[in-house]
Structure formats: structure tokens, C-alpha cells
XYZ file of C-alpha atoms in Angstrom:
539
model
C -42.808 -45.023 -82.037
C -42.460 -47.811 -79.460
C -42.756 -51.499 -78.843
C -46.309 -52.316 -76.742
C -45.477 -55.812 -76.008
C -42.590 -57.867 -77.489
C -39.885 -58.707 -78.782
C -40.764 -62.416 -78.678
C -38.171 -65.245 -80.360
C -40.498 -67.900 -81.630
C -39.846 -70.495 -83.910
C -35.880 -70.814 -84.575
C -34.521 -73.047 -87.178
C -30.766 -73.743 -88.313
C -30.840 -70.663 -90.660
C -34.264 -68.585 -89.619
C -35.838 -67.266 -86.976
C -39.369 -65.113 -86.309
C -39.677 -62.647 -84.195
C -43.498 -61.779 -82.775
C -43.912 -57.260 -81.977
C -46.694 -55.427 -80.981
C -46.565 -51.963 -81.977
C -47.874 -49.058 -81.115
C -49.088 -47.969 -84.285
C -48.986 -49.152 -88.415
C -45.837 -49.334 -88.958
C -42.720 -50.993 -90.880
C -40.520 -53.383 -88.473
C -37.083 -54.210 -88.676
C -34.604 -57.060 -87.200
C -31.181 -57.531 -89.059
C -32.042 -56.903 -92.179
C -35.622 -58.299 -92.128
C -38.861 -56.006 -92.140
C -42.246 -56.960 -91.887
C -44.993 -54.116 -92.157
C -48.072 -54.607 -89.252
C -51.076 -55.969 -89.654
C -54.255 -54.252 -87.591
C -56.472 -55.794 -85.468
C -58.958 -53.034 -83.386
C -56.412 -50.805 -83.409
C -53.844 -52.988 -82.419
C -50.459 -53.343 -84.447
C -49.138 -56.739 -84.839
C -45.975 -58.211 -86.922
C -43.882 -61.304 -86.758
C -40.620 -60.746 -88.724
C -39.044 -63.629 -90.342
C -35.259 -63.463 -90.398
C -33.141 -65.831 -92.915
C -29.600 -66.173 -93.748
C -28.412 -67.178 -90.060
C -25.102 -69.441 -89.782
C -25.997 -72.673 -88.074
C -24.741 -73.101 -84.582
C -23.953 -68.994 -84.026
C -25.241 -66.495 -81.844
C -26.380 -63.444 -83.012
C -27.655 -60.261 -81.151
C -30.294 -58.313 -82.568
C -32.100 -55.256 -82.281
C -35.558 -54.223 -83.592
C -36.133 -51.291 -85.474
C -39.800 -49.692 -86.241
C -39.893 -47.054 -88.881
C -36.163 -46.601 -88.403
C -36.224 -46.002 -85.185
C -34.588 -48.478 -82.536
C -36.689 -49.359 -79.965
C -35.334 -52.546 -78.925
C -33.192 -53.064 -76.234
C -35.034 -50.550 -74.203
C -32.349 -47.306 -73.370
C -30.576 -48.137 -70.242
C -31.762 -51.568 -69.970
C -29.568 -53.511 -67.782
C -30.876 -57.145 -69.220
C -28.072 -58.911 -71.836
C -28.738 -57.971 -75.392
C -31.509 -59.947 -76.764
C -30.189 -63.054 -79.250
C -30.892 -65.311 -81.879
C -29.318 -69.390 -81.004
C -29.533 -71.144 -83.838
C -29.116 -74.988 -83.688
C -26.973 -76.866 -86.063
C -24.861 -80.126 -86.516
C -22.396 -79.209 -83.315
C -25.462 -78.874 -81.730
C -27.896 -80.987 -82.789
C -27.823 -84.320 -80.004
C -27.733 -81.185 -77.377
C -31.229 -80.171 -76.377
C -32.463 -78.128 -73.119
C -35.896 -77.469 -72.953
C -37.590 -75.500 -69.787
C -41.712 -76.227 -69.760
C -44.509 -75.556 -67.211
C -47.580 -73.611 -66.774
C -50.645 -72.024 -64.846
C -48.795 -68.993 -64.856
C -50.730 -66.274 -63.391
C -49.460 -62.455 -63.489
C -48.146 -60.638 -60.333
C -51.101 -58.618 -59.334
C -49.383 -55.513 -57.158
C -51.935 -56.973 -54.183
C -49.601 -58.104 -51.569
C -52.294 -60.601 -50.282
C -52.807 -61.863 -53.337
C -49.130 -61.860 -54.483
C -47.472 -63.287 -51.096
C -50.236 -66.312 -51.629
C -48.901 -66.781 -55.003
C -45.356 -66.944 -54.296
C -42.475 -66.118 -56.139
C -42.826 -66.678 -59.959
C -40.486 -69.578 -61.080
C -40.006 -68.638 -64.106
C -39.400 -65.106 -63.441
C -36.704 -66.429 -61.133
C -35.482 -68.560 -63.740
C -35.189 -65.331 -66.227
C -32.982 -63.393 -63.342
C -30.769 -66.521 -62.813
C -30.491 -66.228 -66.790
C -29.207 -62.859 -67.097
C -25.634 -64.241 -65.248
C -25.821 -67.472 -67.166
C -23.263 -67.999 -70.540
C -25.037 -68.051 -73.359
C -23.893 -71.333 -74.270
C -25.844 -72.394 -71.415
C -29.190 -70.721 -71.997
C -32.142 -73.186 -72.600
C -32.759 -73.917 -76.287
C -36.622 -73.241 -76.036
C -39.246 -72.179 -73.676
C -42.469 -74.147 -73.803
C -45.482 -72.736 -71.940
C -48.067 -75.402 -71.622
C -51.152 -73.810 -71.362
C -53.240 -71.156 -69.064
C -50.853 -68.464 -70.656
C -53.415 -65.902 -69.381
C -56.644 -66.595 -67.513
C -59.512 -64.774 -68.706
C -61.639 -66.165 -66.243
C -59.925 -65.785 -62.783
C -58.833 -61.989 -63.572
C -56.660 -59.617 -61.184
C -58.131 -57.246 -59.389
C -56.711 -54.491 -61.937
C -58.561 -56.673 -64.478
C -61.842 -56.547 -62.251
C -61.689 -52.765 -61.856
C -60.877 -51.934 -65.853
C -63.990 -54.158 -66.298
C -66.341 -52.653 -64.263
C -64.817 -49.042 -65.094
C -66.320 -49.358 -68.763
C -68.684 -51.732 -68.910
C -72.436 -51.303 -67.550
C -74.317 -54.433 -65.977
C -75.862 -56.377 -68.771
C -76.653 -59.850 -69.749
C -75.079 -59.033 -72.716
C -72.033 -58.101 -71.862
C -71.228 -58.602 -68.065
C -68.896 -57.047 -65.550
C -66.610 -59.469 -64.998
C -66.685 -61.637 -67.996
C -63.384 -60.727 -70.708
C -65.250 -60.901 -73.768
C -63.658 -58.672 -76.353
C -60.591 -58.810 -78.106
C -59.425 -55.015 -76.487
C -59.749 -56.601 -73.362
C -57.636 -60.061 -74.409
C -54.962 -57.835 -74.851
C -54.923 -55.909 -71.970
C -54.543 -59.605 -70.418
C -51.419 -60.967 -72.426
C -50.056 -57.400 -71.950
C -50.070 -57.709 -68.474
C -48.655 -61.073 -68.109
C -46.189 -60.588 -70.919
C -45.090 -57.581 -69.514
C -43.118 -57.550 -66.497
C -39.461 -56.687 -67.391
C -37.926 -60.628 -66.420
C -40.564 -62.432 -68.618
C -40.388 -59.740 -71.741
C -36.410 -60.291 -71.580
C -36.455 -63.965 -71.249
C -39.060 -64.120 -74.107
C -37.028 -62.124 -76.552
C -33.918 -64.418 -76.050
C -34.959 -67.888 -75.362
C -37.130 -69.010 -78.579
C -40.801 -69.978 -77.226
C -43.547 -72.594 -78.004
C -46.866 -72.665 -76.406
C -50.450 -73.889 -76.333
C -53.311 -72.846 -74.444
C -55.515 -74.500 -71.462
C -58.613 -73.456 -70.303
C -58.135 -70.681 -68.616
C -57.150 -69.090 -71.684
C -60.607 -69.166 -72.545
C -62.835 -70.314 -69.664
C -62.458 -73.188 -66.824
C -63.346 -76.308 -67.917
C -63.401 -75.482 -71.273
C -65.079 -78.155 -73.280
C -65.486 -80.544 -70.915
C -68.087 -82.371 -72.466
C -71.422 -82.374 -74.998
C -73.232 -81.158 -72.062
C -70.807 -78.042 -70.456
C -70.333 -76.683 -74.445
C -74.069 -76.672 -75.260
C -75.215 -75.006 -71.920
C -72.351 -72.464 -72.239
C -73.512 -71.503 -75.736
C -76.900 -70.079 -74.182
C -75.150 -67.447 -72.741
C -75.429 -64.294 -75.059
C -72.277 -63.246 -74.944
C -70.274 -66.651 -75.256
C -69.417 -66.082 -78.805
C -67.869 -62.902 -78.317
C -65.682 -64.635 -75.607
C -64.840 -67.037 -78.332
C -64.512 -64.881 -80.961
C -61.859 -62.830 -78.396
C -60.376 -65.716 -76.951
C -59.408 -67.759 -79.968
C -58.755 -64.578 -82.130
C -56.306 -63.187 -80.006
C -55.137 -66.739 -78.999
C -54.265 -66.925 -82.644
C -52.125 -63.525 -83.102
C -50.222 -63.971 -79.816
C -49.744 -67.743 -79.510
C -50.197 -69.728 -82.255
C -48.756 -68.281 -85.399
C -45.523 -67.640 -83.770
C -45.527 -71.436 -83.314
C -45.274 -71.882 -87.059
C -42.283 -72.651 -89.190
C -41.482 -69.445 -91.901
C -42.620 -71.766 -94.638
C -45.655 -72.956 -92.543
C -46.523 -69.324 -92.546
C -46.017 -69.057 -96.238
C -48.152 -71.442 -96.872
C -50.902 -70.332 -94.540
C -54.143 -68.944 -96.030
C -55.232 -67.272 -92.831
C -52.235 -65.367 -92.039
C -51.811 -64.775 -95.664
C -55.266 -63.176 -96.149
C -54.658 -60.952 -92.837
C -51.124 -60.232 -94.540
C -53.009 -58.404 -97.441
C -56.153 -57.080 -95.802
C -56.297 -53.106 -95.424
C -57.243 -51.861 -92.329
C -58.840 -54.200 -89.738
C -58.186 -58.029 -89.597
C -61.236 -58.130 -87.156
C -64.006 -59.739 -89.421
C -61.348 -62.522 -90.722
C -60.364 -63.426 -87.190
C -64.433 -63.816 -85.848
C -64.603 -65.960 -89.100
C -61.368 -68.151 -88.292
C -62.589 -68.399 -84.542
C -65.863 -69.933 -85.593
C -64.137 -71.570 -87.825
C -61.733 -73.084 -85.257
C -64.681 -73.949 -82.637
C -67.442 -75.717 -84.775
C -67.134 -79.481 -85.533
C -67.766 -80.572 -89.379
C -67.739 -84.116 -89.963
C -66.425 -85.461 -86.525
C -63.102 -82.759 -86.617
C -62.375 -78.841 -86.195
C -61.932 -76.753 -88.577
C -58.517 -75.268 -88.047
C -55.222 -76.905 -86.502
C -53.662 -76.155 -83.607
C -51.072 -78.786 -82.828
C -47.260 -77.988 -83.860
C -44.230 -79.767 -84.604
C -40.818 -78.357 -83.913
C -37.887 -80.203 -84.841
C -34.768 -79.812 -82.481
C -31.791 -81.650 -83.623
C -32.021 -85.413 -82.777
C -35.143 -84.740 -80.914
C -38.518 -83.679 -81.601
C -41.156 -81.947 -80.069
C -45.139 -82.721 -81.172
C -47.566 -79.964 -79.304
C -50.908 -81.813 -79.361
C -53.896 -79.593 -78.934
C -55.806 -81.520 -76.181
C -58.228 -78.366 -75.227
C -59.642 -76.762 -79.021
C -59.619 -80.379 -80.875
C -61.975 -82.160 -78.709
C -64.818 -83.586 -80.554
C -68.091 -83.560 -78.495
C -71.354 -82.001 -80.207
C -71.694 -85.046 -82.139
C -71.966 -87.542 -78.880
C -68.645 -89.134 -80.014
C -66.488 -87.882 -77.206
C -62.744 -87.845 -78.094
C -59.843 -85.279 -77.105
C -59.201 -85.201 -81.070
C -61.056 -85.506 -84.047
C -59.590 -88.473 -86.004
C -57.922 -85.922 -88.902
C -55.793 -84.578 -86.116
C -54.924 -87.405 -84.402
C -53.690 -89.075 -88.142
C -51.624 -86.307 -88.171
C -50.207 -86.213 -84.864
C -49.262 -90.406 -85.638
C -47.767 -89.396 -88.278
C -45.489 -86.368 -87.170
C -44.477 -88.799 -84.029
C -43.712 -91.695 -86.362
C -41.781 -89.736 -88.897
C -38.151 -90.914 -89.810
C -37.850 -92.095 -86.354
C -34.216 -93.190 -87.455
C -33.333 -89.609 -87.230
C -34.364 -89.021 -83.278
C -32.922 -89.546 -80.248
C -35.655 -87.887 -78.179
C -39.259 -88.111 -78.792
C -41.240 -84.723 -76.590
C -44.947 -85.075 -76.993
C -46.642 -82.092 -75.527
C -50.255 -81.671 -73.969
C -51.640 -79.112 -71.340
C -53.658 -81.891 -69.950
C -51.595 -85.097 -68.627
C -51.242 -88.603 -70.934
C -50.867 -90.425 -67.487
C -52.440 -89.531 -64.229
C -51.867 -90.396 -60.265
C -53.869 -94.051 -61.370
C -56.668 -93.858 -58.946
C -57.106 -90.674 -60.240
C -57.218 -91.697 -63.878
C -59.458 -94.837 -63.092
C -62.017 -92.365 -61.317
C -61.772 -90.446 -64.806
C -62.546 -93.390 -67.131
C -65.311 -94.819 -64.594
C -67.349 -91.590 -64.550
C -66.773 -91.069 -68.588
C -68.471 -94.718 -68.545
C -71.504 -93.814 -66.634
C -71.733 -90.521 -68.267
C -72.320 -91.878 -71.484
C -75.574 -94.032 -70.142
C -78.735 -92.402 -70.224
C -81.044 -91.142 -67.654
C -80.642 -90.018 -63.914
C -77.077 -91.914 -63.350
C -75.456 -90.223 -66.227
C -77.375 -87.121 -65.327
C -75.320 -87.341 -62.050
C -72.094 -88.745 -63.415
C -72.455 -85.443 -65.785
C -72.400 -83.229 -63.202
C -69.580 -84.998 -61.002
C -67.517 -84.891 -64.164
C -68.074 -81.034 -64.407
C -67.755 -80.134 -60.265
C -64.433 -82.709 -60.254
C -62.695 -81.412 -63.119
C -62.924 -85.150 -64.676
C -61.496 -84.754 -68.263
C -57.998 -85.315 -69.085
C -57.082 -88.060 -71.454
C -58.149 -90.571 -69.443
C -61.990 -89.375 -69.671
C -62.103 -89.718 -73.244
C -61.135 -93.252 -73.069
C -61.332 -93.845 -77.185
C -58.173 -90.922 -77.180
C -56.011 -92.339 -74.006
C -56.352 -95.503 -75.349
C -55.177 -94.524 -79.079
C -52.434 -92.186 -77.580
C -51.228 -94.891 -75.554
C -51.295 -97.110 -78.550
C -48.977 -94.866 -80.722
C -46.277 -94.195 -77.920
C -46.475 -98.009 -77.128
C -46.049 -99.088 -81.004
C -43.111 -96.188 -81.741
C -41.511 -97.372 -78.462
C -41.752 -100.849 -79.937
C -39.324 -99.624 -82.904
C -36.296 -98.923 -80.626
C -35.197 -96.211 -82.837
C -35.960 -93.039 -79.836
C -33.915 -93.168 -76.505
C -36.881 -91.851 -74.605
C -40.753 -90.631 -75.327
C -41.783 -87.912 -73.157
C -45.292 -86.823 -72.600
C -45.090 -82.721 -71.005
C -47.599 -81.573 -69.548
C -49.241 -79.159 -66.718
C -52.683 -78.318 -65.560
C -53.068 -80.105 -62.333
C -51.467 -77.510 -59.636
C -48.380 -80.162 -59.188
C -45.701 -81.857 -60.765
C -44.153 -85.157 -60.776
C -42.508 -87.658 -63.087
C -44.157 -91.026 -63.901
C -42.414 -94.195 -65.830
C -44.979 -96.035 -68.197
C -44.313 -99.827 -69.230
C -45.167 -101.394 -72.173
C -44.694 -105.224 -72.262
C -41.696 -106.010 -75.055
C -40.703 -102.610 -75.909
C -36.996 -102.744 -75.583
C -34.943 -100.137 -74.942
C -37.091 -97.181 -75.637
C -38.167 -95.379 -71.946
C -41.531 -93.621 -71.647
C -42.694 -90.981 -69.075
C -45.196 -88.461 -68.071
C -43.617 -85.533 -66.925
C -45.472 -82.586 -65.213
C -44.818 -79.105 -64.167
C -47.421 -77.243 -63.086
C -48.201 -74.285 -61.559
C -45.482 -71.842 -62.598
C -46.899 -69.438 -60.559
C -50.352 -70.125 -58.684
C -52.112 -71.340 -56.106
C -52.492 -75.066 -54.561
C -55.326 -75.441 -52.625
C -54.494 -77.216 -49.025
C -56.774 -79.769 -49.581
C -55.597 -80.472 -52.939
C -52.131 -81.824 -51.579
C -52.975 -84.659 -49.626
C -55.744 -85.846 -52.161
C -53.071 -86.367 -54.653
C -50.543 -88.100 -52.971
C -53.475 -90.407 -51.968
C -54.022 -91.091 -55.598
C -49.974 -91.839 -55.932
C -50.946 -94.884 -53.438
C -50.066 -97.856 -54.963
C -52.906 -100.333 -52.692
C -55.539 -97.039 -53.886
C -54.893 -97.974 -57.341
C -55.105 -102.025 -57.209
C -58.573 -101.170 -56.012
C -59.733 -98.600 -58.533
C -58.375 -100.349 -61.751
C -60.531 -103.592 -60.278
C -63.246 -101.145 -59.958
C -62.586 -99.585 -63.781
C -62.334 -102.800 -65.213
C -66.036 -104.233 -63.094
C -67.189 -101.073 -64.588
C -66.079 -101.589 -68.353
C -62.875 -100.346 -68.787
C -60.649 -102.118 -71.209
C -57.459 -103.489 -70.314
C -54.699 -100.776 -70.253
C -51.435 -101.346 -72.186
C -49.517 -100.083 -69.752
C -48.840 -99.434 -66.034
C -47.046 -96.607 -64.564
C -45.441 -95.779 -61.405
C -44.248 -92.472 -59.866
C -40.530 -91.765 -59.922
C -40.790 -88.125 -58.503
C -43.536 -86.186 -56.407
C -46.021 -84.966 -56.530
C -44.119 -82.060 -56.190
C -46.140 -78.801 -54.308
C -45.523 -75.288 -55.181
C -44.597 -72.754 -57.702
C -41.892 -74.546 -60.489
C -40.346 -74.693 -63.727
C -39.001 -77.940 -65.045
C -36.126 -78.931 -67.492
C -35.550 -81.741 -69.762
C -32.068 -81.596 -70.795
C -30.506 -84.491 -73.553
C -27.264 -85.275 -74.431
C -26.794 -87.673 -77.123
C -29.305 -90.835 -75.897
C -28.915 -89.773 -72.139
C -31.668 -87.598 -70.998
C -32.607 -86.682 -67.458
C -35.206 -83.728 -66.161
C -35.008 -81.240 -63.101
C -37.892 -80.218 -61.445
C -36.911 -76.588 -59.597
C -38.455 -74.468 -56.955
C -37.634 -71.008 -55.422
C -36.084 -70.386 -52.300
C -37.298 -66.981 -49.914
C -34.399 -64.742 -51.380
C -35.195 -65.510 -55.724
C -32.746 -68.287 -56.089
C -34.048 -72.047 -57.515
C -32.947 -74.994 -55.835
C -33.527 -78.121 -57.230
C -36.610 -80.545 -55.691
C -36.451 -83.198 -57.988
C -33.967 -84.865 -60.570
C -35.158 -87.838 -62.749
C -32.910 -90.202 -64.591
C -35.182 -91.123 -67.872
C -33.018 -93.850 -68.988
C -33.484 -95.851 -66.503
């Protein structure tokens, strides 16, 4: 028996941890005392292992064990033994948190490949291995476009067309099942650096569009013309079912787990979990009563800090014709997880695939074209199509959601209590680090900060149109032009204090007590990172 993908540490608490394996086969799995049997999907073996009893602050090395046998650390395996850091009082004003994402695999083309560039956070994983454990990063957070189903390797391509005939039905080169999902997360999972790091570092993530398709949900529009294609809802069905079983559940807390009637039911089903997850994924894409029908967004708490993962991509509420990146369900209980006991945090970390704040010609472009979208006939027929071909909808193109976001980190800023609010993101192909002011909000310091791609292509033209945007005489013009156009007044104004950034990089934010500061890294031609950027964020 043998491990097909995993180990990976997920959610990590002062005295529990859970640990995510694929196995080859049904079978009982084992981690320090801890078993879990597998649950099937299409013949695929899945378990996540909740371990209790840890010591707070302590390091513990673990193996995992399936059906007695010891199959993890792999024989000979010259990475450090795999641990368990839990966090605890001596520990808890210390946080380190690495984030990016667009992370696309290493495809064995060396075209392909040398355009890519080296993988930062592969890089990061081999600077690791020599790195104290004391010093290792206290959590990993991949921000989205964990695989991309819809820009696929040319191994992908060829395993596609191998099986598959030509068929509206079913196409060549569309992923669309929930076999082929996994070849996808088993291929970027599974090179050696990233399957080490991921057993050792506990790890948080959400998806983008590209775990799905590009663009995903960008508007009323994109979703209902999408949904003519006959086999869309076997992409969903794939998409979200397997985004479910590798992503999210490991995201959960053991008593969030306990409590939830989805994993629950697949916990006692016999044989395949299949039917329940095609329910769940419908369940999870249809809109009832202006929300979605299955959460997404996270909380982890880290100490004195505290990280909120908001669902910007799955949440969005468009069928109805009232556009907003959340239903209002989701975003009460986002306010409320930000604004909880803020007495008790240093650090507020509010993550979203998609940026809170943009370059601000760039944003003002957004919010103008959501405004003429959203008139009828042939100028929001155009402004429709520009929003689709331009990749117009982050926050700021659903102007009801930037505005209420903005709102909530302006009024918990107000309160004093949190040294700094962070907003991490990726998605845009670079990365920088932007300071938002709120009239009258004391102490409290609020940024955007943005890593993206991990590993992936930027465009050449894409470079100079963002530093454009940056321009500070760009924006006076465009936020005149908003506002002529309808925009309301924004709370806030923001202003870059790093980038943009080009290139393939992993950022962290590291905290000690109220001081807080991120590093924005790169790597060099021979593997090692070298810092780009560093950003003060109490200043």
C-alpha cells in the first residue's frame, strides 16, 4: 500500500492538527496515534486524519501509517522528517505567513518550462530543508489558481485526447470529470519540493478561476452563456467536487468538521461518495434567495492575529441581476468573523484571490464599465463584452461589495484595537504593496498586499500597462471620470508603497508583537531567493 498524493498539514491548532492522504486503495490511516479509515470517490481513496493531544508550542515529527504499513517519509528520502508546529502562548504574538498564487506545474517542456521560470515556491521549499525549524513559516496560504483546468500542460493535452473521442459532449481539451481533476492536483501536488513543504508547513487555500475556468463568473451574462454548453455541469460537478476533497475541507477546524453534514454523510456512505459530491456541487453553484448554497470562506485563528479567507470567486451573486462578489449571508458572516473580540488581535489578514484595492486607474476603469454594463441596450451590450475581453471584475466591478468591504475594514480600523489590516491577495500576474487611508482612523494601518504569479507567465505587454495604472496624474483623471460617470465617493485613497513587482514570487508577512512588515522574494539563475521588496506596514 502507498501514499498517491499527500501527506498534507492543514489546519493546526494549539493541541490538533489534520492531516489530508490520498491513498491508493480503501484503507485504514494512521498518524501518531490517530486513524481515519478512507472515504471513496471513483475509485479514489481519500482521508484527512485528525490528531489531538499535542502540547502547545512543541514540535513533533510524524509518520503516516496505512494498514500498518509506513509509507511516510518515503525510504531514502533525503527531505527533514515531516512535523507538526503547534502554536501556543510563547508563540502566540509570533506569526509568519508565506502567500501567493497562479502556480502552474513544471511541464517537462523546456520551452514551456524556461518561459515559466523557476518556481518560487519550490525554491522556497529547498531553502527550507536547511532552515531551523524554529524558523519555518507558520502557514502556507495558496491564494487561488491551485491547478488550472483550463490552460492544461501538454501531458494534460495528450491524456485528453488519448481517451476521449471528439464530441460536443465531452470535448478534447476540456477537463470535465472528476478522474481527470485529479490527475491535475496530482501533478501539481506532486513534485518532490512542493509534497515535502506541504506535509510540514500547515496550508490554507482558496481557489481562482482557473481552478475551474477563466473568468469564472464574471457576470449574469458569461454564467448563463457558459451553461449552454452540454458539458458545463460536468466541469462543475468535477471542479467543485474535487475542489471540495482536496482544498476546502482541509481548511476546516476538527470541530468544524464534526459538525459538518457533508463530510459527515461522505464519512458514513459505503462505496462511492460520487452522487453526494454532484449534489453538494450544485448545491454550491445555484443561487437561492440572493446567496449560495454552501460556504466557502474560512477563518483561522493564529495567535494575536487572524486570518479571514473570503471566497470572492464561488459566492458571487449574479443570476438574479443583483451583481455582488457575495451574497449578503456571507458577507454578515465575514463582518462578523473580522469584528470578533478585536481586543484579542494584533493582526487582522483578510484573504481574497482577487485584489480589495487595485493600481486606481485600473480600479476606476472597473467600476465605470460595471456602471454602463448595468444600462440596457447596445452600450451595455458593449460594456458587457469589454468587461469579459478585459478581465474587468475584481472587487471594484461589483461596486455594492468594494464599497461594503471597504466599509468594514474602514469601521474595524476605526476601533484601534488591530496593529494592521491586511488584504492578501493574487490573480493579476504581479505583486505590489498598497497603503489605504481612511480619514480619522488612528493608529490602525491598512494595505493591499499582492503576490502573484508563483510560477507563470507575464505577458510583455502586461508590464508597462500596469505601472501606467500606478501613475498617480492617470488616476486624478479616471476617478474624475468614475465619479462624471456615477461612482460614489470612495472612503479611501491608496498609494503604492512597493512595485508592481514582475516575475515569478512568493511573499511573507511576518509579525512580531504590533510590528509587522512583508517581503516580497524572487529567484535568482542558480535556485536561491533574493529579496525585491520589503514593506514596513506600520508606517
Amino acid at each position: 500500500m502507498t501514499l498517491v498524493l499527500g501527506p498534507v498539514l492543514r489546519h493546526v491548532s494549539e493541541t490538533t492538527a489534520i492531516v489530508w492522504v490520498q491513498t491508493e486503495a480503501s484503507a485504514e490511516v494512521e498518524i501518531l496515534g490517530c486513524s481515519a479509515k478512507t472515504f471513496e470517490v471513483q475509485e479514489r481513496h481519500y482521508a484527512l486524519v485528525v490528531i489531538d493531544g499535542l502540547t502547545p508550542d512543541s514540535v513533533t515529527e510524524y509518520q503516516v501509517r496505512v494498514d500498518g504499513t509506513t509509507v511516510w517519509p518515503e525510504p531514502d528520502s533525503s527531505f527533514p522528517p515531516s512535523v507538526i508546529r503547534t502554536r501556543g502562548p510563547e508563540s502566540a504574538d509570533q506569526l509568519k505567513v508565506i502567500f501567493g498564487s497562479c502556480r502552474y506545474p513544471k511541464t517537462g517542456d523546456a520551452k514551456i518550462d524556461d518561459k515559466l521560470g523557476l518556481d518560487a515556491l519550490d525554491c522556497f521549499a529547498t531553502r527550507l530543508e536547511s532552515t531551523p525549524v524554529q524558523d519555518w513559516p507558520d502557514a502556507l496560504l495558496l491564494l487561488g489558481d491551485q491547478v488550472y483546468a483550463d490552460e492544461l500542460t501538454p501531458e494534460a493535452r495528450q491524456n485528453l485526447s488519448g481517451h476521449r473521442s471528439k464530441s460536443k459532449r465531452r470535448p478534447p481539451d476540456e477537463v470535465v470529470t472528476f478522474t481527470e481533476y485529479e490527475r491535475l492536483y496530482r501533478h501539481t501536488w506532486g513534485d518532490p519540493e512542493i509534497r515535502w513543504i506541504m506535509s510540514t508547513v500547515p496550508t490554507a487555500m482558496i481557489f481562482d478561476d482557473h481552478d475551474i475556468r477563466d473568468d469564472w463568473n464574471t457576470s449574469a451574462p458569461w454564467r448563463a452563456e457558459v451553461n449552454k454548453m452540454p458539458w458545463w455541469r460536468d466541469r462543475i460537478h468535477a471542479g467543485l467536487g474535487s475542489y471540495w476533497v482536496y482544498q476546502h475541507l482541509g481548511n476546516l477546524s476538527p470541530d468544524e468538521l464534526a459538525a459538518d453534514e457533508d463530510y459527515q454523510k461522505v464519512l458514513v456512505t459505503e462505496g462511492d461518495c460520487w452522487p453526494h459530491l454532484v449534489e453538494l456541487a450544485d448545491r454550491a453553484d445555484y443561487e437561492v434567495d440572493g446567496d449560495k448554497g454552501l460556504r466557502f470562506s474560512f477563518r483561522w485563528d493564529l495567535g494575536r492575529s487572524r486570518l479571514v479567507m473570503v471566497d470572492s470567486r464561488n459566492a458571487r451573486i449574479l443570476d438574479n441581476g443583483d451583481r455582488k462578489m457575495l451574497g449578503d449571508k456571507e458577507f454578515k458572516w465575514v463582518e462578523e468573523q473580522i469584528g470578533d473580540s478585536l481586543d484579542s488581535v494584533d493582526h487582522i489578514l483578510i484573504g481574497s484571490s482577487l485584489p480589495w484595492l487595485l493600481p486606481p486607474a485600473l480600479g476606476d476603469l472597473q467600476i465605470i464599465n460595471e456602471i454602463a454594463a448595468d444600462r440596457s441596450g447596445l452600450r451595455g451590450t458593449i460594456a458587457e463584452k469589454i468587461r469579459q475581453a478585459a478581465d474587468l471584475e475584481h472587487w471594484p466591478a461589483f461596486m455594492a461589495s468594494f464599497m461594503r468591504l471597504s466599509k468594514l475594514i474602514e469601521s474595524v480600523a476605526r476601533e484601534g484595537s488591530p496593529a494592521t489590516i491586511s488584504v492578501l491577495s493574487g490573480d493579476v500576474h504581479h505583486s505590489y504593496a498598497a497603503r489605504a487611508m481612511f480619514d480619522g482612523t488612528g493608529d490602525t494601518r491598512v494595505h493591499q498586499l499582492v503576490c502573484s504569479p508563483v510560477h507563470n507567465y507575464v505577458p510583455a505587454p502586461v508590464k508597462p500597462a500596469f505601472k501606467f495604472a500606478w501613475s498617480p496624474r492617470v488616476a486624478r483623471l479616471t476617478r474624475r471620470w468614475a465619479r462624471h460617470a456615477g461612482s460614489p465617493a470612495l472612503p479611501m485613497t491608496w498609494q503604492n508603497r512597493s512595485g508592481p513587482q514582475f516575475g515569478n514570487t512568493i511573499a511573507s508577512f511576518e509579525a512580531r508583537g504590533r510590528e509587522a512588515e512583508v517581503f516580497f522574494e524572487q529567484p535568482e539563475d542558480n535556485g536561491e531567493l533574493s529579496t525585491v521588496a520589503r514593506v514596513d506596514l506600520n508606517d
